[in-house]
Short mmCIF file of C-alpha atoms and ligand atoms in Angstrom, two decimals:
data_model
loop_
_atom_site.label_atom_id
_atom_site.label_comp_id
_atom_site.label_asym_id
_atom_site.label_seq_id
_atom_site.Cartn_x
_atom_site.Cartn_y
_atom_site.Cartn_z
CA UNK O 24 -10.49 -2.54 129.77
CA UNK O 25 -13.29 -4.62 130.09
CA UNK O 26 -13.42 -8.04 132.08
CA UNK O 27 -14.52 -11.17 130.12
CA UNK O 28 -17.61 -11.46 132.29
CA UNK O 29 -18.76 -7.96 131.76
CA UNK O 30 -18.09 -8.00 128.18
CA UNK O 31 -20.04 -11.32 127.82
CA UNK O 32 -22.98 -10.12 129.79
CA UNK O 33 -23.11 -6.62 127.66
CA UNK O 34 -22.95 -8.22 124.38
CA UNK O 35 -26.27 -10.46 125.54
CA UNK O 36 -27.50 -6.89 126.00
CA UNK O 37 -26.99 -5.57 122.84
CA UNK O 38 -29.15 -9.02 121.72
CA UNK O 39 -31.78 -7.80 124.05
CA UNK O 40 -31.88 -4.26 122.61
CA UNK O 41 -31.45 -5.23 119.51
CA UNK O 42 -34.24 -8.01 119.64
CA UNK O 43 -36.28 -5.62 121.75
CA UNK O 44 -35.91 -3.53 118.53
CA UNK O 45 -37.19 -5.65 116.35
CA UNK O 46 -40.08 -6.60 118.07
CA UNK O 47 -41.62 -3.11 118.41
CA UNK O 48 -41.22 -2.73 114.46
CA UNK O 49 -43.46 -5.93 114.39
CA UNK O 50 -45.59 -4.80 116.64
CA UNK O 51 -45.77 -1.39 115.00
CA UNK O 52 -46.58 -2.61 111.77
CA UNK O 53 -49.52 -4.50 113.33
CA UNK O 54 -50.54 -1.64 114.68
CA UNK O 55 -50.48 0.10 111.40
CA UNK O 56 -52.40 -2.95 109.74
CA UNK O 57 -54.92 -2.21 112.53
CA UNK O 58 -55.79 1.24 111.42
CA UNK O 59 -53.98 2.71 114.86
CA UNK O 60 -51.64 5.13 113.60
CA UNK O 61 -50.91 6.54 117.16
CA UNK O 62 -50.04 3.12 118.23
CA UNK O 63 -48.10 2.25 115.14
CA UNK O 64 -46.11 5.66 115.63
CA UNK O 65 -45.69 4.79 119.43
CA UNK O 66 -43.80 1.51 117.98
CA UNK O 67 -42.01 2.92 115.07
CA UNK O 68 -40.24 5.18 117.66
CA UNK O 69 -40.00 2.97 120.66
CA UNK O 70 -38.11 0.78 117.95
CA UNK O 71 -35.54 3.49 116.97
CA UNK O 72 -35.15 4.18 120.32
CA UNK O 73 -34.49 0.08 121.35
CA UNK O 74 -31.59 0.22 118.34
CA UNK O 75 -30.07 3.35 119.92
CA UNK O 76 -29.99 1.79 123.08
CA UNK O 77 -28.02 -1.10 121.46
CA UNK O 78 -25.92 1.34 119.69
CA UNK O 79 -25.27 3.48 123.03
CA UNK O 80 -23.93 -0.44 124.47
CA UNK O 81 -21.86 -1.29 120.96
CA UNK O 82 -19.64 2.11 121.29
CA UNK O 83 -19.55 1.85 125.16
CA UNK O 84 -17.49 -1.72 124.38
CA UNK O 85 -15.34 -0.25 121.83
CA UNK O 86 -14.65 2.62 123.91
CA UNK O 87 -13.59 0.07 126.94
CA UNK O 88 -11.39 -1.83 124.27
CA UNK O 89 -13.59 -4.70 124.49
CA UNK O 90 -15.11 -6.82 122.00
CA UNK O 91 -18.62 -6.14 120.80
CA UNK O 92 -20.30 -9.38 118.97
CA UNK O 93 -23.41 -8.14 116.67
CA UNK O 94 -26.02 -10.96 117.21
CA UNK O 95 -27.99 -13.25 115.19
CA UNK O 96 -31.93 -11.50 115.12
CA UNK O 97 -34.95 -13.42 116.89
CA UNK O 98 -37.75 -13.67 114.33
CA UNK O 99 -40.43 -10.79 116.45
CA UNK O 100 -43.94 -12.21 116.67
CA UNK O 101 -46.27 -10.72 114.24
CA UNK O 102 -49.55 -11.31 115.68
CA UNK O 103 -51.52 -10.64 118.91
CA UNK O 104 -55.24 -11.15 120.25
CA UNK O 105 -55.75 -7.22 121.28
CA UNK O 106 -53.95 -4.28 121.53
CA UNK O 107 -54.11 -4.94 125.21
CA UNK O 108 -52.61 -8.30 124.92
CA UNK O 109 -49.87 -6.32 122.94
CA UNK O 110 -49.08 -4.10 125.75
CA UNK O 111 -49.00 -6.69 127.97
CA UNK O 112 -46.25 -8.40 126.34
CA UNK O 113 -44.59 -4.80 126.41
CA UNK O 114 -44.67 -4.88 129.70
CA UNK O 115 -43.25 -8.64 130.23
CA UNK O 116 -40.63 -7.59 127.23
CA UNK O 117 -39.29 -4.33 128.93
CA UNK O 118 -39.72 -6.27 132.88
CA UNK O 119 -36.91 -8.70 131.51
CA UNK O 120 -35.09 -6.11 130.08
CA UNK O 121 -34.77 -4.11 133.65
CA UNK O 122 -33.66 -7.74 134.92
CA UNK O 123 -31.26 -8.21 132.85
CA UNK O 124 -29.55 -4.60 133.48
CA UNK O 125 -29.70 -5.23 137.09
CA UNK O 126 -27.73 -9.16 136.61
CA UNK O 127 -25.57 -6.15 134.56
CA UNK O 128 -25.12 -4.21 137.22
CA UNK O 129 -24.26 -6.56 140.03
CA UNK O 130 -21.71 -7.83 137.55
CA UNK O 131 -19.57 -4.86 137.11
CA UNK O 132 -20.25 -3.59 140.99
CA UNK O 133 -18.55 -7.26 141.84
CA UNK O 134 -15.48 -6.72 139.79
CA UNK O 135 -15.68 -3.17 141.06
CA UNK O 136 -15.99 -2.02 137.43
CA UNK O 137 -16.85 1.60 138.19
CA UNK O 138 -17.23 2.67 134.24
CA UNK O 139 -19.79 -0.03 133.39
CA UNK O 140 -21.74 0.37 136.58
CA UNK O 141 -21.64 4.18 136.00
CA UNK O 142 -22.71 4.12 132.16
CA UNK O 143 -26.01 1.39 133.39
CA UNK O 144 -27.50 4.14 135.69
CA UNK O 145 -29.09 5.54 132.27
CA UNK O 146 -30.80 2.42 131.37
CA UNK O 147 -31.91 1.81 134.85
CA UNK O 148 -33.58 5.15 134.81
CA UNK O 149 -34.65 4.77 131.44
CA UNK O 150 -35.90 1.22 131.84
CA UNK O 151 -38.11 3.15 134.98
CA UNK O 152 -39.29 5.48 132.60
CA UNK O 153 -40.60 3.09 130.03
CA UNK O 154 -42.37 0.55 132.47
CA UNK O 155 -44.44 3.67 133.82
CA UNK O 156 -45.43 4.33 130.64
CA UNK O 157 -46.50 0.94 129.66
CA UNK O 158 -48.26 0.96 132.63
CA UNK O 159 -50.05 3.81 132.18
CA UNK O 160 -51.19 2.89 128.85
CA UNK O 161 -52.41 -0.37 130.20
CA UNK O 162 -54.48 1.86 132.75
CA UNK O 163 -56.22 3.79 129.82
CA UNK O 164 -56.98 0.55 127.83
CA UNK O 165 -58.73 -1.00 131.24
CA UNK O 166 -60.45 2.73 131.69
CA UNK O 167 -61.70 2.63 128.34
CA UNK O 168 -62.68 -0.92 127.65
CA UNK O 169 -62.90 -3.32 124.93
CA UNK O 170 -65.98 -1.78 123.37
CA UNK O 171 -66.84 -0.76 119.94
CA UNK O 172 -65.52 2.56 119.60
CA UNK O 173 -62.77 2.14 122.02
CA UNK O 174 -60.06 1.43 119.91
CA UNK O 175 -60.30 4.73 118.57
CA UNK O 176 -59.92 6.14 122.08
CA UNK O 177 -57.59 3.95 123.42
CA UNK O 178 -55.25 4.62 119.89
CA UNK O 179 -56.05 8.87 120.58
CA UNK O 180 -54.72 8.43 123.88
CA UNK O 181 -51.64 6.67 122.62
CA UNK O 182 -51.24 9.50 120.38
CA UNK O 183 -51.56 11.87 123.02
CA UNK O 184 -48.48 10.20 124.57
CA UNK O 185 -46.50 10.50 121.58
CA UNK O 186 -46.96 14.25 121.07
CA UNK O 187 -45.63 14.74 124.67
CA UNK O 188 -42.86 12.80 124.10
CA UNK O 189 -42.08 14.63 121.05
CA UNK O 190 -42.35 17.94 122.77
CA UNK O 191 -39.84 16.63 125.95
CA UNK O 192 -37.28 15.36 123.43
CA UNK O 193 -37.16 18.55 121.76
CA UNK O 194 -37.62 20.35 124.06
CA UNK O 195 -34.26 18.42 125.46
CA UNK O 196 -32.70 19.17 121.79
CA UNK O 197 -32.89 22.76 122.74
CA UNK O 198 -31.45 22.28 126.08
CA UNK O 199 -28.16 20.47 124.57
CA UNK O 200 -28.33 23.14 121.85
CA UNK O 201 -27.84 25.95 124.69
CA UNK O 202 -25.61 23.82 126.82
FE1 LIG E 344 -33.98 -0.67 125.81
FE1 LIG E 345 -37.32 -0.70 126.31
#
């Protein structure tokens, strides 16, 4: 069973996610608008994979026997300067998010909630995960500049990105397949 606290502080959680979401499909249909498929695929899947996270955080309630409350949706911004600007706020966006699971975590470790703080190690390492690669990208778009032709760069190296990620998840696929 879930404490009243906890369940609280998850359910702002699956507003994060879920928000988080929704501002990645705006952002990927920019993208798209732009002419930078890689970029808009980037953001088509980082958005699926923002709604799973607030899916994972929805059943993890019900399984505790607590109470999960489906939120009311931000409207996402729908424009931005640059695709650097962009990524910045990616970065900002996913830096609160890693805040917010760490207020999380010292929540359930102070009612000694050993299931919540258990099931958060994922998002802390996945939260790691996804700064790096914002990071990175931001890297590539400083490498490359803000010339004429560097958008098409800067959106190849994107793609680049995506195929690996592509080939790790199935490559994970397989591994649960032959677990
Ligand atoms: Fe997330
Ligand atoms: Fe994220």
């Amino acid at each position: 069973m879930l404490n009243e606290k906890t369940n609280i502080a998850l359910n702002k959680q699956i507003a994060l996610e879920g928000n988080a979401s929704a501002a990645y499909l705006a952002m990927a249909a920019w993208c798209e608008r732009q002419g930078l498929k890689g970029c808009a695929l980037f953001f088509y899947e980082q958005s699926a994979e923002e709604r799973m996270h607030m899916m994972k955080i929805i059943h993890y309630i019900n399984e505790m026997d607590g109470h999960a409350v489906i939120p009311e949706q931000e409207k996402p911004r729908a424009d931005f300067d640059s695709i650097q600007e962009l990524f910045q706020a990616v970065l900002l966006k996913e830096k609160e998010v890693t805040a917010a699971i760490y207020d999380l975590l010292s929540i359930s470790k102070e009612s000694d909630d050993h299931s919540t703080t258990l099931f958060l190690q994922w998002y802390v390492a996945e939260q790691r995960e996804e700064e790096a690669q914002i990071r990175t990208i931001l890297d590539v778009i400083k490498l490359i500049g803000s010339g004429g032709q560097s958008l098409y760069f800067i959106d190849q190296e994107v793609d680049k990105i995506n195929k690996e990620k592509a080939k790790e998840e199935s490559a994970e696929e397989l591994e649960a397949e032959n677990y």
